[in-house]
Amino acid sequence: MPLKDIAAVKGRRYIEKLVAEGEHEQQDFKFMISDARKIARSVSAFANNSGGRLLIGVKDNGVVAGVRNEEDVYVVEQAAGRYCEPPQQVEFKAYRVDAAVTVIVASIARAQSRPVSVIEEDGRRRAYYRVADENIAAHPLMVEAWEHAEADGGGVVMTLTGLESDLLRLVDGRLLDLREVAVGLHIAESRARSLIVRLAVVGLVDFVYTGNAFKLTRAGAGESSDEAR
């Protein structure tokens, strides 16, 4: 979609409000767009989390410079449609900050089907997840849980086994990796992996990024009974 085909509306105050929020879990600033795969990682990260938006024409420091390249919208479309699997839709809106400055807001919805992966240069598929203002490669167990949830159609009902209850108690109030879970439960890592994925599918455990790695923890307060939906 060429930039000229997007009708711009007045939006100085709206853009200033968005910029004042800074970059965060649902917002990223993009002054120039030249690398479709890099943008695809942002699309993947937003889609695998709760959605988000790119402010095209805003520098990293929050300076509103305006869109400089007519091809920016096309590159974002290419990133979402060609380098994301499955392809994602992006909604574009143009806002005039003043007579000479226009900012494009590219909105990405939370994916209906996860994971959304990026086709990297080497042909590998890698899913990303938005954490604060960063796009982080999703933990393999997160991806596996998303795949299982998709296969099950979101209608999973389970009864907790003794080991699964033990896992919930182990991670309650803690941040642990796969090996620590296996050691804590005195089981093989392969079995710990299956337990984690099973509980992640029904939302009883979650993954928290600590700054250098994803760790497992209990999600919310969990369930008080042995039945989980």
Short mmCIF file of C-alpha atoms in Angstrom, two decimals:
data_model
loop_
_atom_site.label_atom_id
_atom_site.label_comp_id
_atom_site.label_asym_id
_atom_site.label_seq_id
_atom_site.Cartn_x
_atom_site.Cartn_y
_atom_site.Cartn_z
CA MET A 1 0.00 0.00 0.00
CA PRO A 2 1.66 3.27 -1.09
CA LEU A 3 1.82 6.04 1.48
CA LYS A 4 -0.15 8.32 -0.83
CA ASP A 5 -3.12 5.94 -0.56
CA ILE A 6 -3.42 6.48 3.20
CA ALA A 7 -5.47 9.57 3.94
CA ALA A 8 -3.81 11.56 6.72
CA VAL A 9 -5.86 13.13 9.51
CA LYS A 10 -4.90 15.78 12.02
CA GLY A 11 -3.31 14.16 15.01
CA ARG A 12 -0.61 16.24 16.65
CA ARG A 13 -1.96 15.83 20.17
CA TYR A 14 -2.62 12.12 19.67
CA ILE A 15 0.90 11.45 18.40
CA GLU A 16 2.43 13.57 21.19
CA LYS A 17 0.44 11.51 23.70
CA LEU A 18 1.70 8.23 22.23
CA VAL A 19 5.30 9.46 22.08
CA ALA A 20 5.12 10.58 25.72
CA GLU A 21 4.48 6.94 26.67
CA GLY A 22 7.87 5.98 25.27
CA GLU A 23 8.66 2.55 23.89
CA HIS A 24 7.01 -0.25 25.82
CA GLU A 25 5.41 -3.68 25.50
CA GLN A 26 2.87 -2.46 22.97
CA GLN A 27 4.76 0.34 21.24
CA ASP A 28 7.96 0.74 19.23
CA PHE A 29 9.45 3.81 17.52
CA LYS A 30 10.76 3.47 13.96
CA PHE A 31 12.41 6.45 12.28
CA MET A 32 13.57 4.63 9.17
CA ILE A 33 12.51 1.23 7.87
CA SER A 34 14.92 -0.57 5.59
CA ASP A 35 15.14 -4.17 6.86
CA ALA A 36 11.93 -6.17 6.36
CA ARG A 37 13.12 -9.11 8.47
CA LYS A 38 13.94 -6.84 11.39
CA ILE A 39 10.43 -5.41 11.19
CA ALA A 40 9.06 -8.96 10.93
CA ARG A 41 10.59 -9.65 14.36
CA SER A 42 8.60 -6.74 15.79
CA VAL A 43 5.43 -8.00 14.13
CA SER A 44 6.05 -11.51 15.49
CA ALA A 45 6.80 -10.20 18.99
CA PHE A 46 3.65 -8.08 19.14
CA ALA A 47 1.45 -10.77 17.62
CA ASN A 48 2.69 -13.44 20.04
CA ASN A 49 2.01 -11.17 23.01
CA SER A 50 -0.97 -8.80 23.23
CA GLY A 51 -0.49 -6.84 20.01
CA GLY A 52 1.16 -3.47 19.54
CA ARG A 53 1.99 -0.62 17.20
CA LEU A 54 4.92 0.86 15.31
CA LEU A 55 5.20 4.64 15.20
CA ILE A 56 6.87 5.23 11.84
CA GLY A 57 8.60 8.60 11.65
CA VAL A 58 9.58 8.78 15.32
CA LYS A 59 13.22 8.50 16.39
CA ASP A 60 14.38 6.29 19.27
CA ASN A 61 14.74 9.37 21.48
CA GLY A 62 11.12 10.36 20.86
CA VAL A 63 11.80 13.13 18.36
CA VAL A 64 8.93 13.29 15.85
CA ALA A 65 10.67 13.69 12.49
CA GLY A 66 7.94 12.33 10.22
CA VAL A 67 7.95 9.64 7.56
CA ARG A 68 10.88 10.11 5.18
CA ASN A 69 10.39 7.25 2.72
CA GLU A 70 7.30 6.48 0.66
CA GLU A 71 8.33 2.80 0.73
CA ASP A 72 8.14 2.41 4.53
CA VAL A 73 4.56 1.15 4.48
CA TYR A 74 5.38 -1.32 1.71
CA VAL A 75 8.35 -2.70 3.71
CA VAL A 76 6.15 -3.24 6.77
CA GLU A 77 3.56 -5.03 4.63
CA GLN A 78 6.32 -7.18 3.13
CA ALA A 79 7.64 -7.98 6.62
CA ALA A 80 4.23 -9.09 7.87
CA GLY A 81 3.13 -10.90 4.74
CA ARG A 82 6.31 -12.43 3.38
CA TYR A 83 8.57 -13.00 6.37
CA CYS A 84 5.99 -13.87 9.05
CA GLU A 85 4.49 -17.34 9.26
CA PRO A 86 1.55 -17.35 9.28
CA PRO A 87 1.30 -13.97 7.50
CA GLN A 88 -0.08 -11.13 9.61
CA GLN A 89 -2.31 -8.19 8.79
CA VAL A 90 -1.18 -4.66 9.64
CA GLU A 91 -3.51 -1.68 9.91
CA PHE A 92 -2.05 1.67 8.85
CA LYS A 93 -3.23 5.13 9.85
CA ALA A 94 -1.55 8.43 8.99
CA TYR A 95 -1.53 11.45 11.30
CA ARG A 96 -0.41 14.96 10.39
CA VAL A 97 1.62 16.51 13.18
CA ASP A 98 2.08 19.69 11.14
CA ALA A 99 2.03 20.66 7.48
CA ALA A 100 5.38 19.00 6.78
CA VAL A 101 5.36 16.10 9.27
CA THR A 102 3.30 12.91 9.02
CA VAL A 103 3.56 9.89 11.32
CA ILE A 104 2.25 6.45 10.37
CA VAL A 105 0.84 4.23 13.11
CA ALA A 106 1.10 0.58 12.06
CA SER A 107 -1.04 -1.58 14.36
CA ILE A 108 -0.52 -5.32 14.80
CA ALA A 109 -3.22 -7.35 16.56
CA ARG A 110 -2.63 -10.26 18.92
CA ALA A 111 -2.42 -13.34 16.73
CA GLN A 112 -5.42 -15.61 16.60
CA SER A 113 -3.04 -18.49 15.99
CA ARG A 114 0.31 -18.69 17.76
CA PRO A 115 3.20 -19.01 17.30
CA VAL A 116 3.85 -16.34 14.69
CA SER A 117 7.37 -17.07 13.46
CA VAL A 118 9.87 -15.13 11.39
CA ILE A 119 11.51 -16.77 8.39
CA GLU A 120 15.14 -15.89 9.07
CA GLU A 121 17.85 -15.48 6.44
CA ASP A 122 19.07 -19.04 7.00
CA GLY A 123 15.55 -20.39 6.42
CA ARG A 124 14.91 -21.23 10.06
CA ARG A 125 11.67 -20.24 11.77
CA ARG A 126 11.98 -18.31 15.02
CA ALA A 127 9.16 -16.89 17.14
CA TYR A 128 9.60 -13.65 19.09
CA TYR A 129 7.86 -12.22 22.14
CA ARG A 130 7.59 -8.59 23.23
CA VAL A 131 9.12 -7.90 26.65
CA ALA A 132 9.09 -4.24 27.75
CA ASP A 133 10.69 -2.46 24.76
CA GLU A 134 12.53 -5.49 23.35
CA ASN A 135 11.75 -8.27 20.90
CA ILE A 136 13.05 -11.46 22.51
CA ALA A 137 13.31 -14.90 20.89
CA ALA A 138 10.60 -16.95 22.59
CA HIS A 139 11.65 -19.88 24.78
CA PRO A 140 11.22 -23.23 22.97
CA LEU A 141 8.80 -24.38 25.68
CA MET A 142 6.64 -21.30 25.12
CA VAL A 143 6.50 -22.11 21.42
CA GLU A 144 5.70 -25.76 22.14
CA ALA A 145 2.87 -24.75 24.48
CA TRP A 146 1.42 -22.40 21.85
CA GLU A 147 1.54 -25.20 19.28
CA HIS A 148 -0.21 -27.63 21.62
CA ALA A 149 -2.85 -25.05 22.53
CA GLU A 150 -3.51 -24.42 18.84
CA ALA A 151 -3.79 -28.14 18.13
CA ASP A 152 -6.22 -28.58 21.03
CA GLY A 153 -8.39 -25.70 19.84
CA GLY A 154 -8.29 -23.87 23.19
CA GLY A 155 -10.72 -26.31 24.82
CA VAL A 156 -8.37 -28.23 27.06
CA VAL A 157 -9.67 -29.71 30.32
CA MET A 158 -7.25 -31.54 32.57
CA THR A 159 -6.98 -33.22 35.93
CA LEU A 160 -3.70 -32.56 37.68
CA THR A 161 -1.43 -35.50 38.39
CA GLY A 162 0.68 -35.67 41.52
CA LEU A 163 3.77 -34.56 39.62
CA GLU A 164 1.96 -31.62 38.08
CA SER A 165 0.76 -30.51 41.51
CA ASP A 166 4.32 -30.88 42.77
CA LEU A 167 5.56 -28.71 39.89
CA LEU A 168 3.05 -25.97 40.74
CA ARG A 169 4.21 -25.99 44.36
CA LEU A 170 7.86 -25.95 43.25
CA VAL A 171 7.51 -22.85 41.04
CA ASP A 172 5.13 -20.98 43.34
CA GLY A 173 6.95 -17.72 44.11
CA ARG A 174 10.09 -18.83 42.27
CA LEU A 175 11.71 -18.40 38.87
CA LEU A 176 13.21 -21.66 37.63
CA ASP A 177 14.67 -23.04 34.43
CA LEU A 178 14.06 -26.49 32.96
CA ARG A 179 17.03 -28.10 34.68
CA GLU A 180 16.07 -26.68 38.08
CA VAL A 181 12.55 -28.05 37.66
CA ALA A 182 13.89 -31.48 36.74
CA VAL A 183 16.26 -31.53 39.72
CA GLY A 184 13.59 -30.24 42.08
CA LEU A 185 11.15 -32.97 41.04
CA HIS A 186 13.85 -35.67 40.70
CA ILE A 187 12.82 -36.48 37.13
CA ALA A 188 14.44 -36.44 33.69
CA GLU A 189 14.45 -33.15 31.80
CA SER A 190 12.37 -34.72 29.04
CA ARG A 191 9.59 -35.49 31.51
CA ALA A 192 9.89 -32.07 33.13
CA ARG A 193 9.53 -30.55 29.68
CA SER A 194 6.28 -32.41 29.04
CA LEU A 195 4.88 -31.36 32.43
CA ILE A 196 5.75 -27.70 31.86
CA VAL A 197 4.17 -27.63 28.41
CA ARG A 198 1.03 -29.36 29.70
CA LEU A 199 0.58 -26.79 32.47
CA ALA A 200 1.49 -23.85 30.21
CA VAL A 201 -1.22 -24.86 27.72
CA VAL A 202 -3.91 -24.44 30.38
CA GLY A 203 -2.33 -21.29 31.79
CA LEU A 204 -1.21 -22.58 35.19
CA VAL A 205 2.45 -21.72 34.63
CA ASP A 206 3.99 -18.81 32.77
CA PHE A 207 7.36 -17.64 31.49
CA VAL A 208 9.03 -14.49 32.83
CA TYR A 209 12.00 -12.82 31.16
CA THR A 210 14.68 -12.01 33.73
CA GLY A 211 16.92 -9.89 31.50
CA ASN A 212 18.94 -12.71 30.01
CA ALA A 213 16.61 -15.73 29.91
CA PHE A 214 13.03 -16.88 30.27
CA LYS A 215 12.24 -18.59 33.58
CA LEU A 216 9.22 -20.58 34.65
CA THR A 217 6.88 -19.43 37.38
CA ARG A 218 3.33 -20.07 38.57
CA ALA A 219 0.74 -18.02 36.71
CA GLY A 220 -1.40 -15.87 39.02
CA ALA A 221 -2.90 -17.67 41.96
CA GLY A 222 -3.46 -20.87 40.01
CA GLU A 223 -6.43 -23.12 40.68
CA SER A 224 -7.49 -24.17 44.12
CA SER A 225 -8.93 -27.49 42.94
CA ASP A 226 -7.54 -30.41 40.97
CA GLU A 227 -9.55 -29.40 37.90
CA ALA A 228 -8.17 -26.80 35.46
CA ARG A 229 -9.68 -25.45 32.29
#
